[in-house]
Structures are given as structure tokens and as C-alpha cells.
PDB file of C-alpha atoms in Angstrom:
ATOM      1  CA  UNK O   1     -32.775 -19.796  -7.274  1.00 76.00           C
ATOM      2  CA  UNK O   2     -31.323 -22.554  -5.092  1.00 85.00           C
ATOM      3  CA  UNK O   3     -29.470 -21.534  -1.931  1.00 82.00           C
ATOM      4  CA  UNK O   4     -26.464 -23.602  -3.093  1.00 84.00           C
ATOM      5  CA  UNK O   5     -25.857 -21.086  -5.883  1.00 87.00           C
ATOM      6  CA  UNK O   6     -26.111 -18.094  -3.519  1.00 93.00           C
ATOM      7  CA  UNK O   7     -23.477 -19.187  -0.975  1.00 94.00           C
ATOM      8  CA  UNK O   8     -19.878 -20.352  -1.168  1.00 95.00           C
ATOM      9  CA  UNK O   9     -19.067 -24.042  -1.363  1.00 94.00           C
ATOM     10  CA  UNK O  10     -18.734 -25.885   1.970  1.00 92.00           C
ATOM     11  CA  UNK O  11     -15.078 -26.600   1.091  1.00 94.00           C
ATOM     12  CA  UNK O  12     -14.484 -22.860   0.615  1.00 96.00           C
ATOM     13  CA  UNK O  13     -16.195 -22.152   3.947  1.00 94.00           C
ATOM     14  CA  UNK O  14     -13.912 -24.676   5.638  1.00 94.00           C
ATOM     15  CA  UNK O  15     -10.855 -23.073   4.011  1.00 97.00           C
ATOM     16  CA  UNK O  16     -11.945 -19.596   5.162  1.00 97.00           C
ATOM     17  CA  UNK O  17     -12.483 -20.988   8.666  1.00 95.00           C
ATOM     18  CA  UNK O  18      -8.958 -22.477   8.612  1.00 96.00           C
ATOM     19  CA  UNK O  19      -7.592 -19.090   7.465  1.00 97.00           C
ATOM     20  CA  UNK O  20      -9.099 -17.458  10.570  1.00 96.00           C
ATOM     21  CA  UNK O  21     -12.325 -15.914   9.271  1.00 95.00           C
ATOM     22  CA  UNK O  22     -14.940 -15.575  12.001  1.00 91.00           C
ATOM     23  CA  UNK O  23     -17.866 -17.951  11.593  1.00 88.00           C
ATOM     24  CA  UNK O  24     -20.673 -15.404  11.408  1.00 87.00           C
ATOM     25  CA  UNK O  25     -22.998 -15.911   8.451  1.00 89.00           C
ATOM     26  CA  UNK O  26     -26.656 -16.230   7.508  1.00 89.00           C
ATOM     27  CA  UNK O  27     -26.101 -19.855   6.415  1.00 89.00           C
ATOM     28  CA  UNK O  28     -23.993 -22.738   7.694  1.00 85.00           C
ATOM     29  CA  UNK O  29     -22.836 -26.129   6.474  1.00 85.00           C
ATOM     30  CA  UNK O  30     -24.047 -28.624   9.040  1.00 77.00           C
ATOM     31  CA  UNK O  31     -22.465 -31.703   7.479  1.00 73.00           C
ATOM     32  CA  UNK O  32     -23.655 -34.254   4.949  1.00 68.00           C
ATOM     33  CA  UNK O  33     -26.661 -35.190   7.077  1.00 59.00           C
ATOM     34  CA  UNK O  34     -28.194 -31.693   7.162  1.00 61.00           C
ATOM     35  CA  UNK O  35     -26.521 -29.734   4.354  1.00 71.00           C
ATOM     36  CA  UNK O  36     -26.912 -25.945   4.189  1.00 75.00           C
ATOM     37  CA  UNK O  37     -29.070 -24.546   6.982  1.00 75.00           C
ATOM     38  CA  UNK O  38     -30.122 -21.011   8.008  1.00 73.00           C
ATOM     39  CA  UNK O  39     -28.443 -19.608  11.097  1.00 74.00           C
ATOM     40  CA  UNK O  40     -31.724 -19.707  13.024  1.00 72.00           C
ATOM     41  CA  UNK O  41     -31.911 -23.506  12.833  1.00 73.00           C
ATOM     42  CA  UNK O  42     -28.294 -24.426  13.638  1.00 67.00           C
ATOM     43  CA  UNK O  43     -27.078 -26.233  16.737  1.00 65.00           C
ATOM     44  CA  UNK O  44     -23.723 -24.551  17.274  1.00 61.00           C
ATOM     45  CA  UNK O  45     -22.443 -27.337  19.512  1.00 62.00           C
ATOM     46  CA  UNK O  46     -21.706 -29.344  16.346  1.00 68.00           C
ATOM     47  CA  UNK O  47     -19.126 -26.796  15.098  1.00 75.00           C
ATOM     48  CA  UNK O  48     -20.857 -25.849  11.810  1.00 82.00           C
ATOM     49  CA  UNK O  49     -18.987 -23.990   9.070  1.00 87.00           C
ATOM     50  CA  UNK O  50     -20.155 -20.686   7.595  1.00 90.00           C
ATOM     51  CA  UNK O  51     -21.116 -20.749   3.931  1.00 93.00           C
ATOM     52  CA  UNK O  52     -21.013 -17.038   3.169  1.00 94.00           C
ATOM     53  CA  UNK O  53     -23.565 -15.385   0.900  1.00 94.00           C
ATOM     54  CA  UNK O  54     -22.732 -13.273  -2.161  1.00 95.00           C
ATOM     55  CA  UNK O  55     -23.501 -10.143  -0.120  1.00 94.00           C
ATOM     56  CA  UNK O  56     -21.403 -11.197   2.866  1.00 94.00           C
ATOM     57  CA  UNK O  57     -18.443 -11.933   0.609  1.00 95.00           C
ATOM     58  CA  UNK O  58     -18.944  -8.584  -1.121  1.00 93.00           C
ATOM     59  CA  UNK O  59     -18.481  -6.809   2.217  1.00 92.00           C
ATOM     60  CA  UNK O  60     -15.323  -8.793   2.940  1.00 92.00           C
ATOM     61  CA  UNK O  61     -13.572  -8.225  -0.397  1.00 94.00           C
ATOM     62  CA  UNK O  62     -11.567  -4.983  -0.296  1.00 93.00           C
ATOM     63  CA  UNK O  63     -12.295  -2.391  -2.994  1.00 94.00           C
ATOM     64  CA  UNK O  64      -8.583  -1.725  -3.426  1.00 95.00           C
ATOM     65  CA  UNK O  65      -5.346  -3.515  -2.561  1.00 94.00           C
ATOM     66  CA  UNK O  66      -1.747  -2.326  -2.759  1.00 93.00           C
ATOM     67  CA  UNK O  67       0.959  -4.509  -4.306  1.00 92.00           C
ATOM     68  CA  UNK O  68       4.449  -3.520  -5.491  1.00 90.00           C
ATOM     69  CA  UNK O  69       3.642   0.181  -5.015  1.00 90.00           C
ATOM     70  CA  UNK O  70       0.579  -0.070  -7.245  1.00 91.00           C
ATOM     71  CA  UNK O  71      -3.113   0.153  -6.356  1.00 94.00           C
ATOM     72  CA  UNK O  72      -5.301  -2.616  -7.748  1.00 96.00           C
ATOM     73  CA  UNK O  73      -9.058  -2.056  -7.837  1.00 96.00           C
ATOM     74  CA  UNK O  74     -11.783  -4.678  -7.512  1.00 96.00           C
ATOM     75  CA  UNK O  75     -14.055  -5.216 -10.487  1.00 96.00           C
ATOM     76  CA  UNK O  76     -16.924  -7.631 -11.031  1.00 96.00           C
ATOM     77  CA  UNK O  77     -19.086  -8.017 -14.095  1.00 95.00           C
ATOM     78  CA  UNK O  78     -21.261 -10.540 -15.879  1.00 95.00           C
ATOM     79  CA  UNK O  79     -20.137 -11.235 -19.420  1.00 93.00           C
ATOM     80  CA  UNK O  80     -22.490 -11.640 -22.389  1.00 93.00           C
ATOM     81  CA  UNK O  81     -21.723 -15.366 -22.229  1.00 94.00           C
ATOM     82  CA  UNK O  82     -23.389 -15.464 -18.803  1.00 93.00           C
ATOM     83  CA  UNK O  83     -20.123 -16.056 -16.944  1.00 96.00           C
ATOM     84  CA  UNK O  84     -19.088 -13.864 -14.038  1.00 97.00           C
ATOM     85  CA  UNK O  85     -15.643 -12.261 -14.016  1.00 96.00           C
ATOM     86  CA  UNK O  86     -14.010 -11.017 -10.841  1.00 96.00           C
ATOM     87  CA  UNK O  87     -10.649  -9.274 -10.926  1.00 96.00           C
ATOM     88  CA  UNK O  88      -8.212  -6.933  -9.303  1.00 97.00           C
ATOM     89  CA  UNK O  89      -6.479  -4.724 -11.844  1.00 95.00           C
ATOM     90  CA  UNK O  90      -4.516  -1.527 -12.289  1.00 95.00           C
ATOM     91  CA  UNK O  91      -3.366   0.586 -15.208  1.00 90.00           C
ATOM     92  CA  UNK O  92       0.194   1.200 -16.307  1.00 85.00           C
ATOM     93  CA  UNK O  93       1.490   4.680 -17.027  1.00 85.00           C
ATOM     94  CA  UNK O  94       0.533   4.180 -20.667  1.00 87.00           C
ATOM     95  CA  UNK O  95      -2.989   3.125 -19.543  1.00 88.00           C
ATOM     96  CA  UNK O  96      -2.653  -0.583 -20.296  1.00 90.00           C
ATOM     97  CA  UNK O  97      -4.648  -2.812 -17.940  1.00 90.00           C
ATOM     98  CA  UNK O  98      -2.520  -4.959 -15.648  1.00 92.00           C
ATOM     99  CA  UNK O  99      -4.412  -7.734 -13.845  1.00 93.00           C
ATOM    100  CA  UNK O 100      -3.307  -9.071 -10.485  1.00 94.00           C
ATOM    101  CA  UNK O 101      -5.865 -11.887 -10.501  1.00 95.00           C
ATOM    102  CA  UNK O 102      -8.826 -12.748 -12.743  1.00 96.00           C
ATOM    103  CA  UNK O 103     -11.366 -15.469 -11.944  1.00 96.00           C
ATOM    104  CA  UNK O 104     -14.353 -16.364 -14.097  1.00 96.00           C
ATOM    105  CA  UNK O 105     -17.176 -18.873 -13.844  1.00 96.00           C
ATOM    106  CA  UNK O 106     -20.908 -19.466 -13.528  1.00 96.00           C
ATOM    107  CA  UNK O 107     -21.572 -19.048  -9.782  1.00 95.00           C
ATOM    108  CA  UNK O 108     -20.796 -15.594  -8.376  1.00 96.00           C
ATOM    109  CA  UNK O 109     -20.601 -16.681  -4.723  1.00 96.00           C
ATOM    110  CA  UNK O 110     -18.058 -19.394  -5.498  1.00 96.00           C
ATOM    111  CA  UNK O 111     -15.894 -16.922  -7.429  1.00 97.00           C
ATOM    112  CA  UNK O 112     -16.029 -14.310  -4.684  1.00 97.00           C
ATOM    113  CA  UNK O 113     -15.005 -16.938  -2.136  1.00 97.00           C
ATOM    114  CA  UNK O 114     -12.157 -18.118  -4.368  1.00 97.00           C
ATOM    115  CA  UNK O 115     -10.892 -14.535  -4.724  1.00 97.00           C
ATOM    116  CA  UNK O 116     -11.200 -13.968  -0.978  1.00 97.00           C
ATOM    117  CA  UNK O 117      -9.170 -17.114  -0.273  1.00 97.00           C
ATOM    118  CA  UNK O 118      -6.522 -15.941  -2.785  1.00 97.00           C
ATOM    119  CA  UNK O 119      -6.262 -12.553  -1.051  1.00 97.00           C
ATOM    120  CA  UNK O 120      -5.917 -14.133   2.402  1.00 97.00           C
ATOM    121  CA  UNK O 121      -3.400 -16.780   1.336  1.00 97.00           C
ATOM    122  CA  UNK O 122      -1.243 -14.176  -0.421  1.00 96.00           C
ATOM    123  CA  UNK O 123      -1.462 -11.652   2.441  1.00 95.00           C
ATOM    124  CA  UNK O 124      -3.323  -8.977   0.466  1.00 95.00           C
ATOM    125  CA  UNK O 125      -5.768  -8.789   3.365  1.00 94.00           C
ATOM    126  CA  UNK O 126      -5.846 -10.195   6.890  1.00 94.00           C
ATOM    127  CA  UNK O 127      -8.372 -12.218   8.879  1.00 95.00           C
ATOM    128  CA  UNK O 128      -8.315  -9.526  11.574  1.00 94.00           C
ATOM    129  CA  UNK O 129      -9.326  -6.773   9.125  1.00 90.00           C
ATOM    130  CA  UNK O 130     -12.065  -8.943   7.585  1.00 91.00           C
ATOM    131  CA  UNK O 131     -13.396 -10.118  10.939  1.00 91.00           C
ATOM    132  CA  UNK O 132     -13.689  -6.498  12.060  1.00 89.00           C
ATOM    133  CA  UNK O 133     -15.691  -5.704   8.902  1.00 86.00           C
ATOM    134  CA  UNK O 134     -17.948  -8.711   9.561  1.00 82.00           C
ATOM    135  CA  UNK O 135     -18.726  -7.602  13.096  1.00 81.00           C
ATOM    136  CA  UNK O 136     -19.394  -4.007  11.967  1.00 81.00           C
ATOM    137  CA  UNK O 137     -21.861  -4.983   9.223  1.00 73.00           C
TER     138      UNK O 137
END
């Protein structure tokens, strides 16, 4: 499997960087000249951008978020069609599923990054909380 399908897109990494996420990852985007490089071979003087792995994004996504006095839980599954589906959902009092956000597509890392950006932009989580989790893991 190519590394490009195991990490977020460079544009997503740049967006996460702009949102205040600490640049600590196994892989970095080192620009068009070098592409995606492992941490061990990066010259940090060039200000590379983290391209987070599926696992790193999994640590950063909260298992549960609270919105409008309701708890939404994180779910991820691969459909029979081969597409990934990532969502935060809750159940109503009559047990109907209520989604907060659903994202589906082919590349799991890209979807996790998209969900993470959504959570940060909509204040469902904070860079400070996520950065603390990154440093602890």
C-alpha cells in the first residue's frame, strides 16, 4: 500500500497546522520537490508540514463529543461497497439515530483528517486538548 493512502493529504496537514495542531508526526510533507518523507529524513529548518497517519488521527479524534446537551459517539466502518464511513451520532429517546456529521469515501486517512478539521473548526474539540493527546502518545 502506498504511503499516500495511509496519511492525510498535504492540504489537510496544512489546514491542521493553521488550526494550531502541533507538528509531530511520523511523516511530513516537504514540498513538491521531496513529497512525503519519514520524520527521520526531514530537515526541520524548511518548516515541513505533518501528514498524519491513520493511527495518529485515530488518537486525536475524540470517542465522544457533547452538543446541544446530547452525547455523540464516534463510529467508523467499511461498507460492503469498499467505502469507509466515519460519523458522530446519537440516538433519540425513541432510539432513532441522529447524525451530527457523516463522511464517506475511499481513503480512511483523508476521511479522518476531514472529520478532525470539522471538529476543530466547529469547536467540538480544541487544539490544546489534541496537542496534549499527541504529546502523551
